[in-house]
XYZ file of C-alpha atoms in Angstrom:
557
model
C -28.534 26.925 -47.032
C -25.960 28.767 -48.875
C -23.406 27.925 -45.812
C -24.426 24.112 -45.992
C -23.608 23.995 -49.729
C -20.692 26.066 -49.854
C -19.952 23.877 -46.814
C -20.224 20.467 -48.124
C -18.665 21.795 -51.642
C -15.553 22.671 -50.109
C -15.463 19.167 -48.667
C -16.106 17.218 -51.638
C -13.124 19.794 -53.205
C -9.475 18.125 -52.300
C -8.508 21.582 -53.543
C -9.501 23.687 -50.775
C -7.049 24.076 -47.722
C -7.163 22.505 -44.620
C -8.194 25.435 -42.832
C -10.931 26.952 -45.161
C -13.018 23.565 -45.050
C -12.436 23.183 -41.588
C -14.138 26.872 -41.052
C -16.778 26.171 -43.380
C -17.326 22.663 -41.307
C -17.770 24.795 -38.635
C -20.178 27.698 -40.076
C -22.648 24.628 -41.263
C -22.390 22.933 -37.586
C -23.288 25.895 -36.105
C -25.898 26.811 -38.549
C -29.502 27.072 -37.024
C -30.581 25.136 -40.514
C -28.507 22.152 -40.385
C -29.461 19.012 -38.990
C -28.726 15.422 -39.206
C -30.977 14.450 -41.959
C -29.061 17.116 -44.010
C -25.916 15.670 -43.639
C -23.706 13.401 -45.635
C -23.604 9.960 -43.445
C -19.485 10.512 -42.955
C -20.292 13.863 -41.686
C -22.669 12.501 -38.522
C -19.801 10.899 -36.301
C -18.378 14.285 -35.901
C -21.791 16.022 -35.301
C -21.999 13.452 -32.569
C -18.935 14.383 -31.377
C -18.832 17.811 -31.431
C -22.017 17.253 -28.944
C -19.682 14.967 -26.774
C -16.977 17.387 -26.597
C -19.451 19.825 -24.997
C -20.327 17.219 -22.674
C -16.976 15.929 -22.218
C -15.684 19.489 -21.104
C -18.246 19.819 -17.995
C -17.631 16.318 -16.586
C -13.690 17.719 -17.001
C -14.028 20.521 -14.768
C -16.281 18.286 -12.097
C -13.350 15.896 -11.589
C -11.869 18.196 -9.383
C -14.760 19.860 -7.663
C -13.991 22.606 -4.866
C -14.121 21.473 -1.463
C -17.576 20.797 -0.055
C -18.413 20.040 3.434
C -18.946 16.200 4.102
C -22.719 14.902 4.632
C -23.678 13.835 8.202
C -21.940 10.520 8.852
C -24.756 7.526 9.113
C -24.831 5.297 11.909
C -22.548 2.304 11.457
C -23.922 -1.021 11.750
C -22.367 -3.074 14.058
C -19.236 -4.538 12.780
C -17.418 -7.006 15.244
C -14.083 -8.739 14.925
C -13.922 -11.993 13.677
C -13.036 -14.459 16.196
C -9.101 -14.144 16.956
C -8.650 -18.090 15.929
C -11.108 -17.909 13.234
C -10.270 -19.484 9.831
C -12.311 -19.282 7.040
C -12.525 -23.120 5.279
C -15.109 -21.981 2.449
C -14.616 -19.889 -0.576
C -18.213 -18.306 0.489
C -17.182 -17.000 3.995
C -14.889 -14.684 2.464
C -16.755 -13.233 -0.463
C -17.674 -9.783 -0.178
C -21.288 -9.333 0.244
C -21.663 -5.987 1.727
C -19.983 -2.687 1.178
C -20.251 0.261 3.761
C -19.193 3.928 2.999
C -17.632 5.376 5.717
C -15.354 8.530 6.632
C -11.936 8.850 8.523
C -13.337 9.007 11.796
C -15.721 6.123 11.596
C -12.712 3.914 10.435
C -10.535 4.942 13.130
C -13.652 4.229 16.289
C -14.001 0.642 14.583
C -9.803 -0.228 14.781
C -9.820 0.837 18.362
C -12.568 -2.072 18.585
C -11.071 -3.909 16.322
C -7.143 -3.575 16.391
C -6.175 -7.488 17.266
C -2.398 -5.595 18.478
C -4.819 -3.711 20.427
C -6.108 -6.389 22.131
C -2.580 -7.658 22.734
C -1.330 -4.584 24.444
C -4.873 -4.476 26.745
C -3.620 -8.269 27.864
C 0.079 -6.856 28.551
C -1.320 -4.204 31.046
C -3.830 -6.862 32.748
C -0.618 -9.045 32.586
C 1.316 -6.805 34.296
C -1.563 -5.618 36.275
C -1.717 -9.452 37.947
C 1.957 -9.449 38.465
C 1.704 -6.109 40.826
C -0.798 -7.856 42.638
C 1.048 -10.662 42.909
C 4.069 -8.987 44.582
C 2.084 -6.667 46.700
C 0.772 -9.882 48.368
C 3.843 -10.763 49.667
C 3.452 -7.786 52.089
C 0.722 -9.965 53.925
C 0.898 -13.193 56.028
C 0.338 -16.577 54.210
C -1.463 -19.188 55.851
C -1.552 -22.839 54.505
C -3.137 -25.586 55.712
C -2.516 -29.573 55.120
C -4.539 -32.264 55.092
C -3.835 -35.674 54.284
C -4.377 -39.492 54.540
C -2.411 -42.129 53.411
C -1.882 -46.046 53.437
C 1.376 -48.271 53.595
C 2.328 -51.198 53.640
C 5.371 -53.085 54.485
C 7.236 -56.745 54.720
C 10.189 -57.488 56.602
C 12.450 -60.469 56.874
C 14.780 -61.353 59.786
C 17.373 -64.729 59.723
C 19.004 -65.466 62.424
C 22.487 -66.424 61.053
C 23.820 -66.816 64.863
C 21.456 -67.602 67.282
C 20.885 -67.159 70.919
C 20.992 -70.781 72.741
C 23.649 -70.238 75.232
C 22.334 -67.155 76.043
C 18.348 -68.302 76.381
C 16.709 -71.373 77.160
C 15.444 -73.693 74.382
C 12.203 -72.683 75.764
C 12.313 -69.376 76.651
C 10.120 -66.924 74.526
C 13.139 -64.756 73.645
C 15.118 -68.496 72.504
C 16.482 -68.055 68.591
C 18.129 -71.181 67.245
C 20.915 -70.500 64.741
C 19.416 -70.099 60.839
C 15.878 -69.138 62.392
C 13.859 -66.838 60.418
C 10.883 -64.591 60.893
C 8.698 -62.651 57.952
C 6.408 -59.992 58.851
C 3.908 -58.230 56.989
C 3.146 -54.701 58.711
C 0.022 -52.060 57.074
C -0.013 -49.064 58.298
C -3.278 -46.699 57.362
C -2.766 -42.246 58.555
C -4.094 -38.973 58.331
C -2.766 -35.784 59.070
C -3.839 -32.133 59.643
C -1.300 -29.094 59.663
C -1.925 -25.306 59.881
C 0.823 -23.146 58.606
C 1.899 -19.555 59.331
C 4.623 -17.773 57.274
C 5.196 -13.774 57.392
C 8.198 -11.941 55.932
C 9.058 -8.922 58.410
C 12.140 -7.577 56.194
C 13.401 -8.254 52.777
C 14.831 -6.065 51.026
C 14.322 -8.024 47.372
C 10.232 -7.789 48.380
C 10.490 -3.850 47.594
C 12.805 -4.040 44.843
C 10.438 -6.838 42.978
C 7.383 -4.491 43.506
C 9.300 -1.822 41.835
C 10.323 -3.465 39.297
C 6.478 -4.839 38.250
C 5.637 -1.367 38.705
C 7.840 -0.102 36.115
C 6.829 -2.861 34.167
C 3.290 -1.687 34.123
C 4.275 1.893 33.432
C 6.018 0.365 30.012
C 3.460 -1.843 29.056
C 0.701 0.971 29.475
C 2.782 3.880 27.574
C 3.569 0.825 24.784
C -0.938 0.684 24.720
C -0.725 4.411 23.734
C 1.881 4.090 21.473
C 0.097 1.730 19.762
C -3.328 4.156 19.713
C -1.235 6.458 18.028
C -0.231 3.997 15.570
C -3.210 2.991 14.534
C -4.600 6.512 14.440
C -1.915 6.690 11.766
C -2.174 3.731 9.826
C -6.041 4.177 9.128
C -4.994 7.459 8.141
C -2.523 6.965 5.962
C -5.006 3.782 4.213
C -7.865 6.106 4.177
C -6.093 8.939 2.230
C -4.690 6.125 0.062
C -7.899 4.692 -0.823
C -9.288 8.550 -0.907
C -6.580 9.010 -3.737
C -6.973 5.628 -5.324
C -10.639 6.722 -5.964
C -9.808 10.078 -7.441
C -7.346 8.635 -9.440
C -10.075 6.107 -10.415
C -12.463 9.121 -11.538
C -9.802 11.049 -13.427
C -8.649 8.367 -15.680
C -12.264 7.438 -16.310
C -12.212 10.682 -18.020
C -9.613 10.441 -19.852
C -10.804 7.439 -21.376
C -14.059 8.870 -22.080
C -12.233 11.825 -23.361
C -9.880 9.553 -25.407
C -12.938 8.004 -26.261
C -14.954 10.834 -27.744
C -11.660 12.319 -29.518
C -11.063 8.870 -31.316
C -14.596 9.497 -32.811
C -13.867 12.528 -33.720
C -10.547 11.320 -35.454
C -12.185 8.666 -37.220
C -14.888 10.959 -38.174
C -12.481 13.499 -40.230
C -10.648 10.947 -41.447
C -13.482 9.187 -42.984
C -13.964 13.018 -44.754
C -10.082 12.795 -45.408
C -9.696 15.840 -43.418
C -6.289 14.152 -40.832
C -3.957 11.645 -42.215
C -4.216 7.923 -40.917
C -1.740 8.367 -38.750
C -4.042 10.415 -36.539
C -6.395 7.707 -36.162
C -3.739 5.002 -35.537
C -2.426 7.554 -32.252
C -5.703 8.066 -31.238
C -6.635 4.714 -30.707
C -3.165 3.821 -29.195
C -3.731 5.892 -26.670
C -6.754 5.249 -25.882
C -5.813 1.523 -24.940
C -3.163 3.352 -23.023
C -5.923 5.255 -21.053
C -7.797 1.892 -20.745
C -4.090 0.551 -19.425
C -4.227 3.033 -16.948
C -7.573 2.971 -15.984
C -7.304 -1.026 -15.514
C -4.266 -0.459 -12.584
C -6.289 2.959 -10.776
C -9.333 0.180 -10.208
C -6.526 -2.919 -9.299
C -5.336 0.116 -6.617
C -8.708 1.074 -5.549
C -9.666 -2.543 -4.756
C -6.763 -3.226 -2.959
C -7.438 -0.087 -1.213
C -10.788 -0.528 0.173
C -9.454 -4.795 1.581
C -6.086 -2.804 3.025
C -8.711 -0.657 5.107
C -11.013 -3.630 5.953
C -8.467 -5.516 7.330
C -6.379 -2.446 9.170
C -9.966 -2.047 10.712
C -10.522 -6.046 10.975
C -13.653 -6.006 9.938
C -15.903 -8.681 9.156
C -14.361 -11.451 6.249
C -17.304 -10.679 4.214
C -17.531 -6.830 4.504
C -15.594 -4.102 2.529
C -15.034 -0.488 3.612
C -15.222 2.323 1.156
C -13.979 5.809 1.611
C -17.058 8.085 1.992
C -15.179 11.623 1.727
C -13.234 12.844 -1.035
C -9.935 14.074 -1.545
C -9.678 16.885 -0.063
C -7.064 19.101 2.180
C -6.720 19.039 5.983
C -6.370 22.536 7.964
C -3.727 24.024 8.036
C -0.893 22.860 10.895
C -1.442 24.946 13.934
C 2.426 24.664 15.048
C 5.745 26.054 13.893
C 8.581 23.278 13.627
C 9.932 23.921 16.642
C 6.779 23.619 18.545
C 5.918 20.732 16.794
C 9.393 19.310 17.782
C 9.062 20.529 21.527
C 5.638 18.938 21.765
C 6.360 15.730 20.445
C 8.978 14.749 22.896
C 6.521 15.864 25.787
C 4.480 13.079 26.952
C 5.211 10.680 24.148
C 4.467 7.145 24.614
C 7.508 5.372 23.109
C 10.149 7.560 25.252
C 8.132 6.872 28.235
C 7.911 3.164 27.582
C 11.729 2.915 27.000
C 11.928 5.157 30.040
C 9.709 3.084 32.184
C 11.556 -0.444 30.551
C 15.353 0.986 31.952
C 13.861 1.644 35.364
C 12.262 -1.646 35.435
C 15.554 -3.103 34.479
C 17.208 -1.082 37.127
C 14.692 -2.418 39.491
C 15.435 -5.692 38.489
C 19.029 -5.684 39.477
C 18.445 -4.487 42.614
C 16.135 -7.645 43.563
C 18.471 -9.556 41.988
C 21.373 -7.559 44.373
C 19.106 -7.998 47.328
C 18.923 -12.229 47.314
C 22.075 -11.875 48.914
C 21.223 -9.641 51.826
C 18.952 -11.305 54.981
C 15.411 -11.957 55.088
C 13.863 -12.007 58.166
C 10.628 -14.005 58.843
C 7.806 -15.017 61.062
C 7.006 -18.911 60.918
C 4.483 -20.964 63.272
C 2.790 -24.282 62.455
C 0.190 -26.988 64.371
C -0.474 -30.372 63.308
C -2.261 -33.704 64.577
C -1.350 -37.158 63.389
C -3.101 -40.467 63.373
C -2.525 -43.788 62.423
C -3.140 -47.535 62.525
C -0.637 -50.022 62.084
C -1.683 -54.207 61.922
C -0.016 -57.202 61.086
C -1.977 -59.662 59.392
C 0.390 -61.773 57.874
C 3.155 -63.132 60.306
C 5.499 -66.369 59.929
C 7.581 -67.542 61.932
C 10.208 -70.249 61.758
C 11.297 -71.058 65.184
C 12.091 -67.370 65.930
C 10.486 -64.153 67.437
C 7.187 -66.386 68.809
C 5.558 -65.093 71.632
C 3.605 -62.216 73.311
C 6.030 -60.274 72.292
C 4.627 -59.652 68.817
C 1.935 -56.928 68.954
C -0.927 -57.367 65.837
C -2.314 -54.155 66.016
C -1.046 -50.568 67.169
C -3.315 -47.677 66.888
C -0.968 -44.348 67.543
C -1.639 -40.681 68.054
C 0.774 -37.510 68.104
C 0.369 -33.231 67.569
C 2.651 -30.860 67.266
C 3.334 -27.313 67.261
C 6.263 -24.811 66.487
C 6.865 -21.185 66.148
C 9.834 -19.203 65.944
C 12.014 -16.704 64.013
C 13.816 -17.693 60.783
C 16.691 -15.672 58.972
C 17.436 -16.337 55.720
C 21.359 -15.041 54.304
C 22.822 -15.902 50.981
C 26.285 -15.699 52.353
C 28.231 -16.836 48.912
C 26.933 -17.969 45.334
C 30.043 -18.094 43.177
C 29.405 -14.648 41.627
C 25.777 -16.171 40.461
C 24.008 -12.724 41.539
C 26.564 -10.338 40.716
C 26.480 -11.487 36.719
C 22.800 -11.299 36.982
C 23.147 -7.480 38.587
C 25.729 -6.621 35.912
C 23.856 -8.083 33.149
C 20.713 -5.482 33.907
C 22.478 -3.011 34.382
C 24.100 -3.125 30.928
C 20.521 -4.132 29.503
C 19.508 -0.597 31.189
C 22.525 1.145 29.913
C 21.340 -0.458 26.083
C 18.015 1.066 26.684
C 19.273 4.264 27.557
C 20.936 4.573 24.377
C 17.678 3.101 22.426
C 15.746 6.166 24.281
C 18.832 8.340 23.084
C 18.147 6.858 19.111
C 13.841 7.173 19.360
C 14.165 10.411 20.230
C 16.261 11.031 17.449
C 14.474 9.495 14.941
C 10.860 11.087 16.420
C 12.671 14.845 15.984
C 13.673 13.415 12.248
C 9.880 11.898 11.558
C 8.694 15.119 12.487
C 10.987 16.991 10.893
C 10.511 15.070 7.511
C 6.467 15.212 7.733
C 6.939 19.217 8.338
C 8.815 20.024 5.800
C 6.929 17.268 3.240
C 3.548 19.159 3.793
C 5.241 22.321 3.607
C 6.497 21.072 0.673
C 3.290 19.830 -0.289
C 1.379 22.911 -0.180
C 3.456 24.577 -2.021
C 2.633 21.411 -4.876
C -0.968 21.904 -4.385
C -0.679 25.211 -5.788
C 1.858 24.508 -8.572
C -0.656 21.508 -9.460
C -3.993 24.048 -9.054
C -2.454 26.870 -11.140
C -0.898 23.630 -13.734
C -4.417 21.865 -13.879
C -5.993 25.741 -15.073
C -3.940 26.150 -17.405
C -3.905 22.919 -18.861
C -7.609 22.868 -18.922
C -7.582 26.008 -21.156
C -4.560 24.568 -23.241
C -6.627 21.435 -23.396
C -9.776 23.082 -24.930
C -8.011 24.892 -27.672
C -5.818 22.829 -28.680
C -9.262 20.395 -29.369
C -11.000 23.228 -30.633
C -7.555 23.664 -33.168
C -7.633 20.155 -34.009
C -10.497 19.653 -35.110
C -10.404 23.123 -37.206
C -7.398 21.688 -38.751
C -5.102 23.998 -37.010
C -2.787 21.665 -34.758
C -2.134 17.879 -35.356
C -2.874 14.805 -32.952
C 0.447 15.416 -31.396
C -0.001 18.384 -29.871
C -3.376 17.394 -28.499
C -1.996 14.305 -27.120
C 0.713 16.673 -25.907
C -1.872 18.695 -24.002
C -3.909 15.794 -22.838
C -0.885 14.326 -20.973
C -0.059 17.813 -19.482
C -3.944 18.510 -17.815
C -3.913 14.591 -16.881
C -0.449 15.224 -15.232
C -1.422 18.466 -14.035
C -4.903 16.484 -12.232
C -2.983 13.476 -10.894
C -0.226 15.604 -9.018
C -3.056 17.508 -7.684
C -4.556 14.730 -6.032
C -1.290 13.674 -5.395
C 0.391 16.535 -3.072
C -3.368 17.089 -1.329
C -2.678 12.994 -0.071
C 0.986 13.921 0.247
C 0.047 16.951 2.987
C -2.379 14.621 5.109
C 0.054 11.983 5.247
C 2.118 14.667 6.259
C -0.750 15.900 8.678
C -1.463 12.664 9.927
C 2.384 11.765 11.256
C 2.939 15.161 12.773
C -0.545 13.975 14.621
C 1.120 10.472 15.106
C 3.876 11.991 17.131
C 1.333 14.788 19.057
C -2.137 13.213 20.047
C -2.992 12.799 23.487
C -3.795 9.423 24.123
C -4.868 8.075 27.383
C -2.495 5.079 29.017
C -4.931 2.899 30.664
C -7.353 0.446 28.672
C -10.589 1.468 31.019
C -10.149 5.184 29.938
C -12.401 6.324 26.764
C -10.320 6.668 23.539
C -11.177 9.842 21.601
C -7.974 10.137 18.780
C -9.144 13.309 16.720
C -7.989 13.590 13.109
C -7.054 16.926 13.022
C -4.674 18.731 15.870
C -6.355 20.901 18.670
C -3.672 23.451 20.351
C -6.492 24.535 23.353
């Protein structure tokens, strides 16, 4: 009791220093006596907050907990694509009403079922795949077969502007007096039946055109695994966004709780007179700062989580979450110049610009090869019928007689087989343009294979020495964020003793907030790093039948 009077004495004294009352403070806080029923009502706030601070200090070190292994994933329910010419027309189709937690892996399984440019590169390989087929079926004989029936009808006129009357009898049959006329009316109903026979025996353009759809294919199957590995990256690089987005989230939550708690405590010794006002005004400055900042980490996060869901094309109404937190791949297997070695080996884009010159080369050779022969097999068989009649027939003293016949029913077949040879002997420089025109295109794409590979040795070059880089920052940040937490708690502990003013606790806050942020920071920064490298180095398979398995982390077996 003497502590608690002595205590509150030295409080009520404006004589006593700083220091001394802020010792005393502290003796009668910690006293086993004291309680809040003994205090003065403008001493409470900071009892409360000297509680808070206590509290305040574990949920600081469990921002950044140590690495844990991840629960067992849960079983996904099933999440299909909206339909590719689906359009949403109501404000309730696309408001989120379910929210699923999942980790890296589970995001990348549902964009391979997902991915609409995906989908687009399975079509180019069945494209492509119908176009081989095509070709090879030139190889084979073609058979075609017409049928037919048909109807005419026709009406003639004939005047006789010299007739025939020295030549015939006025009544003779064949007799045609001058300006005698005749009109006829003639309808003529067929059918027909043919059965053709074509077979190329040489042509040189036939094996130049399959190679060329073969190389075709080749591209648009290495462009299918490109685009696996680019997905594999993308829902990376989202995922570790959103991962940092929500430890960002959680670490300026504590500040503001922090800022929160420290305002009390400012407005709590300045009610006692024990900091100037000026304190109180900085304190709650910054905590509308910390509020400021707090406001944009949640704007981040929720963009986040709909930059996932729509990387994975998920449902309108459903919204991914990042299940995992922040925390470090393994470490890279490879050297850089294994890494660099490795990524040119087997990579999809240099085979697809390999596979797109040779199809180009290809291509000018059919094109070369329309002007050499083609020699062929043809043979066809038909049968022909048809009825002709005359129903309407006038005649003005001309063309009378049995002569005329009303009605003709005819019959004919055919057949004919034989060898034909086809040779483009001259087109005006028509096929040598086209043949020099590919063969430039080729030489372009030689030189677009010569800049890939360039810029795949920079990518990989860049992520290498970024998570190298990045490592190193994780342990700058680690040793940073230690000592800032220890500079943090006594330069509170000062403060409120009346030892250091708001300035250098605001000081010390921005330092361990810095220190927590670049943290989180450069562990993102090294599995972005992580994940390119992988971009450049996964196995992926080059046919859309084959099961897709695209691992996050690197396997050197």
């Amino acid at each position: 009791m003497k502590h608690s009077a002595r205590a509150l004495g030295a409080l009520r004294d404006p004589g006593w220093h700083l220091a001394g009352a802020c010792t005393s403070l502290l003796i009668l806080l910690a006293s086993p006596s004291a309680d809040a029923g003994s205090l003065p009502a403008a001493l409470k706030p900071l009892l409360r907050s000297f509680e808070a601070y206590e509290r305040d200090l574990d949920r600081l070190d469990q921002v950044l907990p140590p690495a844990k292994a991840a629960p067992a994933a849960t079983k996904l329910p099933a999440l299909p694509s909206p339909a590719p010419a689906a359009l949403p027309v109501q404000p309730s189709e696309v408001s989120i009403t379910s929210r699923l937690r999942v980790d890296l892996q589970q995001a990348i399984d549902l964009a391979v079922q997902n991915d609409p440019v995906l989908q687009q590169q399975i079509a180019g390989v069945r494209e492509q795949q119908g176009w081989l087929r095509s070709v090879r079926g030139r190889y084979f004989p073609v058979f075609g077969l017409d049928l037919g029936v048909g109807y005419q009808q026709q009406a003639r006129q004939n005047y006789a502007w010299n007739g025939n009357a020295g030549i015939y009898a006025a009544d003779s049959a064949f007799y045609v007096p001058t300006g005698g006329s005749s009109n006829y009316q003639t309808n003529i109903g067929s059918g027909f039946a043919q059965l053709r026979f074509d077979y190329e025996l040489l042509s040189f353009e036939r094996s130049a055109a399959l190679a060329e759809v073969k190389a075709d294919l080749e591209a648009a199957r290495q462009r299918y695994g490109d685009r696996l590995r680019q997905l594999q990256f993308a829902v990376s690089e989202a995922y570790y966004r959103l991962q940092l987005a929500d430890q960002l989230l959680r670490i300026r939550q504590v500040v503001v709780d922090n800022n929160q708690v420290i305002l009390d405590q400012v407005q709590a010794l300045k009610t006692v007179a024990l900091v100037p006002r000026v304190d109180l005004l900085r304190a709650q400055a910054r905590l509308q700062q910390s509020l400021f900042r707090l406001e944009q980490a949640q704007a981040q996060r929720l963009s986040g989580q709909r930059r996932l869901s729509n990387l994975v094309n998920t449902p309108f109404s459903v919204t991914l979450e990042a299940r995992e937190a922040v925390q470090l791949q393994p470490p890279w297997p490879l050297d850089l110049e294994q890494t660099i070695v490795r990524g040119f080996a087997d990579n999809p884009q240099l085979q697809a610009l390999q596979a797109a010159r040779i199809a180009l080369l290809r291509q000018a050779d059919r094109r070369a090869a329309e002007l050499l022969p083609r020699i062929g097999l043809f043979a066809s068989a038909g049968y022909r019928a048809a009825q002709t009649t005359t129903p309407v027939i006038n005649l003005q003293g001309c063309c009378g007689g049995p002569a005329l016949i009303p009605g003709l029913n005819s019959q004919s077949g055919d057949w004919s087989a034989g060898v034909l040879l086809q040779w483009r002997v001259f087109d005006a420089g028509i096929t040598a343009g086209a043949v020099e025109a590919n063969l430039a295109a080729a030489e372009r794409t030689l030189q677009g294979e010569a800049g890939e590979r360039n810029a795949i040795r920079q990518r990989l070059e860049s992520a290498y020495f970024d998570y190298r880089a990045a490592l190193k920052q994780i342990i700058a940040a680690n040793s940073s964020f230690r000592a800032s937490r220890e500079a943090y708690r006594d330069s509170r502990a000062r403060y409120e003793f009346g030892l250091d003013d708001y300035t250098d606790l605001a000081e010390t806050i921005t330092s361990l907030t810095t220190a927590m942020e670049q943290r989180a920071e450069a562990i993102t920064l090294a599995n972005l790093s992580y994940a390119q490298l992988l971009r450049e180095l996964i196995p992926v398979p080059s046919k859309p039948g084959e099961v897709v398995s695209l691992p996050i982390q690197l396997s050197v077996n």
